Short mmCIF file of C-alpha atoms in Angstrom, two decimals:
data_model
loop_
_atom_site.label_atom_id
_atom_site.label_comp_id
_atom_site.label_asym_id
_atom_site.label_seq_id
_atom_site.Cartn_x
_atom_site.Cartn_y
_atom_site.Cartn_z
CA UNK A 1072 -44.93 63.86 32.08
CA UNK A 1073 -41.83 64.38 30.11
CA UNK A 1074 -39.53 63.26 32.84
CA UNK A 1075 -41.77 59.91 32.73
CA UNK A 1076 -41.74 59.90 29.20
CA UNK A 1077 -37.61 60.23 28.90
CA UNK A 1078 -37.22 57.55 31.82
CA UNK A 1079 -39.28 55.31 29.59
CA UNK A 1080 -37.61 56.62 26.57
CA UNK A 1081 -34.40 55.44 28.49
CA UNK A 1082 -36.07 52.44 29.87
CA UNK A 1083 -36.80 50.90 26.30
CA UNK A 1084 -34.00 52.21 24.40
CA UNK A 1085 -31.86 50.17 27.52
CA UNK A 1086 -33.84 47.29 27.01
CA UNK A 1087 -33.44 47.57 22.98
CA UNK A 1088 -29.19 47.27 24.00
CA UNK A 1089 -30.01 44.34 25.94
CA UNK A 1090 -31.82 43.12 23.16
CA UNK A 1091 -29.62 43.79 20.01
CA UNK A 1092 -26.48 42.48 22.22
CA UNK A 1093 -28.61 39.24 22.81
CA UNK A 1094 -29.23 38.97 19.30
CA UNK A 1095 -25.66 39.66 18.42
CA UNK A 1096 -24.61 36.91 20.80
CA UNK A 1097 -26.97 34.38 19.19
CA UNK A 1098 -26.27 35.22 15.94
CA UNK A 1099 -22.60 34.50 16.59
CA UNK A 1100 -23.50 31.23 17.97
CA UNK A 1101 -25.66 31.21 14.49
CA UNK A 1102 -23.04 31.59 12.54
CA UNK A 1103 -20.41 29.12 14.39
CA UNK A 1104 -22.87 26.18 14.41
CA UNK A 1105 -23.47 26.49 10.68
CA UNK A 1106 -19.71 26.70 10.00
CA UNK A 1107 -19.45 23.41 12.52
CA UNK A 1108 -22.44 22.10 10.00
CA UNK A 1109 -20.37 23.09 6.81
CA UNK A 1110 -17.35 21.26 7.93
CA UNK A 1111 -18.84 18.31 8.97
CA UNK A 1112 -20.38 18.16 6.24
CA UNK A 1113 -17.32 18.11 4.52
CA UNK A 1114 -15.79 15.54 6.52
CA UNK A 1115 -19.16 13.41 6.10
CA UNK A 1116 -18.18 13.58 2.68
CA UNK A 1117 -14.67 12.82 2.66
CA UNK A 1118 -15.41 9.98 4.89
CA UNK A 1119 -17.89 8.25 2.48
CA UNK A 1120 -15.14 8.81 -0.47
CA UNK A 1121 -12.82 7.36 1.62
CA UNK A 1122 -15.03 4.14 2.74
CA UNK A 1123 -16.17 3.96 -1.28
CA UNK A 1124 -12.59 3.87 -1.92
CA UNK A 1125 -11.64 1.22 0.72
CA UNK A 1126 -14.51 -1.25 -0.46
CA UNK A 1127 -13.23 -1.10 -4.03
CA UNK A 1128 -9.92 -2.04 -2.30
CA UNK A 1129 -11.40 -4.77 -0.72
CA UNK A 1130 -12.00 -6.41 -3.75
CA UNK A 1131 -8.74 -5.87 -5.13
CA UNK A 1132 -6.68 -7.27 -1.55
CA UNK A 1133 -9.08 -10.33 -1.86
CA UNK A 1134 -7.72 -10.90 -5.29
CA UNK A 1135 -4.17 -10.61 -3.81
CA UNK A 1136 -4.73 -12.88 -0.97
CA UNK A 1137 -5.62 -15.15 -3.80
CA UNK A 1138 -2.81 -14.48 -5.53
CA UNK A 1139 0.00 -14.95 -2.58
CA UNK A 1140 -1.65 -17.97 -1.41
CA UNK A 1141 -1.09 -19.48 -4.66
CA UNK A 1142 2.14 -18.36 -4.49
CA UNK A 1143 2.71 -19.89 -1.05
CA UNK A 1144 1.93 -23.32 -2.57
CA UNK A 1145 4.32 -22.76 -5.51
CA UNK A 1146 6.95 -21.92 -3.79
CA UNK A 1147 7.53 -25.60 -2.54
CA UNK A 1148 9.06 -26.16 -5.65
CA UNK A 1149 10.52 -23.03 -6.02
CA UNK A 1150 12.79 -22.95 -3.23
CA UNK A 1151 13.84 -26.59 -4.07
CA UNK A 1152 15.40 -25.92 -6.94
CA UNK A 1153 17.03 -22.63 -5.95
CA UNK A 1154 18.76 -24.45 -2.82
CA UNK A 1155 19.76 -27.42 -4.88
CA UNK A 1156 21.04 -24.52 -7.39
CA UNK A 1157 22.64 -22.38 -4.25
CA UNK A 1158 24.19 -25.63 -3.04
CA UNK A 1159 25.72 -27.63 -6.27
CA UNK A 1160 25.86 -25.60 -9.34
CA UNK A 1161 28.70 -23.56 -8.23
CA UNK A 1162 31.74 -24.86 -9.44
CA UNK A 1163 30.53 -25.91 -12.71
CA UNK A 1164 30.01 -24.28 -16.69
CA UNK A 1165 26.94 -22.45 -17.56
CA UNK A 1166 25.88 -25.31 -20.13
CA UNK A 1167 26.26 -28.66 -17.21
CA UNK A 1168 24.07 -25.88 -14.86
CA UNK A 1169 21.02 -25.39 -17.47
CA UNK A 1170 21.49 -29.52 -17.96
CA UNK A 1171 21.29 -30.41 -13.89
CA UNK A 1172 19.02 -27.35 -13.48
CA UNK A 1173 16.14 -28.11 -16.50
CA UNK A 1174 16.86 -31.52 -17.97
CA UNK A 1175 17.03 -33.09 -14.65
CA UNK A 1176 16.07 -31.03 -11.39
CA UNK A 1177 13.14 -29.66 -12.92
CA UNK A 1178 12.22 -32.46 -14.30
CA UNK A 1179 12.34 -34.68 -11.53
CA UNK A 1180 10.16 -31.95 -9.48
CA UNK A 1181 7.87 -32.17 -11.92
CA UNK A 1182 7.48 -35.94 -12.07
CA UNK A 1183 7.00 -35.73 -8.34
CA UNK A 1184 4.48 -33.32 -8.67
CA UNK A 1185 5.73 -30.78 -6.35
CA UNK A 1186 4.03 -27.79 -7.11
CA UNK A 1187 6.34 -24.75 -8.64
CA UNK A 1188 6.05 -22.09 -10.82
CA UNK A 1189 5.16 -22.58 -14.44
CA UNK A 1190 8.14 -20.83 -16.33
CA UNK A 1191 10.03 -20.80 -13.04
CA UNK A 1192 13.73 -18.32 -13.34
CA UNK A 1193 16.24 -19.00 -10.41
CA UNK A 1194 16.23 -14.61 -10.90
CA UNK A 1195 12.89 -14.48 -9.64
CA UNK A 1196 13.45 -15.82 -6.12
CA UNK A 1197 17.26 -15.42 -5.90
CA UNK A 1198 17.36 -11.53 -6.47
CA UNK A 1199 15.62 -8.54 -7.96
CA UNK A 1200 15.89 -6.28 -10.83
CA UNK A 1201 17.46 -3.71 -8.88
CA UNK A 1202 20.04 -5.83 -7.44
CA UNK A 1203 20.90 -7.18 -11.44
CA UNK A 1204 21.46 -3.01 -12.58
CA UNK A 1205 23.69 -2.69 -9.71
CA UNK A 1206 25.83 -5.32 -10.58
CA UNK A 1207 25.56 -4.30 -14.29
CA UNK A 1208 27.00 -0.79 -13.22
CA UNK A 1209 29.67 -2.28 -11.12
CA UNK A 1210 30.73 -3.85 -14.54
CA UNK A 1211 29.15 -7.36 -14.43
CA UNK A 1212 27.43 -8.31 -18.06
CA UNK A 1213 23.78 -8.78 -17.84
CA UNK A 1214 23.75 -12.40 -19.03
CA UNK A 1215 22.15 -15.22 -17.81
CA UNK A 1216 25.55 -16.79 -16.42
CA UNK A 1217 26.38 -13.71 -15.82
CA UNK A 1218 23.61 -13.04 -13.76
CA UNK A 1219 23.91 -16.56 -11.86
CA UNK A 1220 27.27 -16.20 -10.91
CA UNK A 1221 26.19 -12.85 -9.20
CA UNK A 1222 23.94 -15.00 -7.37
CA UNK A 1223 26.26 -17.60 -6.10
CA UNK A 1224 28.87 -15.28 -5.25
CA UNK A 1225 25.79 -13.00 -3.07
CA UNK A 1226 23.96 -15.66 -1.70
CA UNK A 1227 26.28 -19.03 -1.99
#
């Protein structure tokens, strides 16, 4: 009887290993799926930031497409007068520019109804900010004519 009794002794505490090492095996599987759940969770989460994000943007790049296509149409006029500017202005005194540039270019674009930009700067389309402090470091004054003759000499 006690050699029966130790076999099944043996027998279950065998079976018990088999058992616990199952357990341990799906427990580890447990514990990797919830971790997979976790971070997907996460990422769920980022993701609907991210798309919240991008539909506020959406409202903000329609307001630009707006914007630019406005733009397109004013820049008809816009580019007329800085080629007429690029191409005649050159040789002559600041005050004979602002005269052909404002008291008769503009004018005339005006009367024609071109579209252009209300308040309109030859600076604005001929070069940038950037561009003016370089020039400003190399020693060039900051002035309008200044500024102009910059232009022509860059872009003439």
């Amino acid at each position: 009887k006690r050699w029966g009794a130790q076999d099944l002794l043996d027998k279950l505490n065998k079976e018990l290993e088999e058992l616990n090492d199952n357990r341990e095996r799906k427990q580890a599987v447990l514990d990797r799926l919830k971790a997979d759940a976790e971070k997907m969770a996460k990422r769920l989460k980022a993701a609907e930031e991210l798309i919240s994000g991008l539909s506020s943007e959406q409202k903000r790049w329609g307001e630009d497409k707006e914007a630019i296509a406005e733009k397109k149409v004013l820049l008809i006029g816009d580019c007329l007068l800085s080629s007429s500017f690029l191409s005649y202005v050159g040789p002559f005194d600041f005050t004979f520019r602002k005269k052909m540039i404002f008291d008769h270019w503009l004018v005339d674009i005006k009367e024609k109804e071109i579209p252009i930009t209300e308040g309109f700067k030859l600076e604005q389309l001929l070069t940038t900010d950037v561009e003016i402090s370089q020039w400003a470091s190399q020693g060039l004054p900051s002035d309008e004519l200044s500024v102009q003759n910059g232009i022509l000499t860059t872009r003439a």
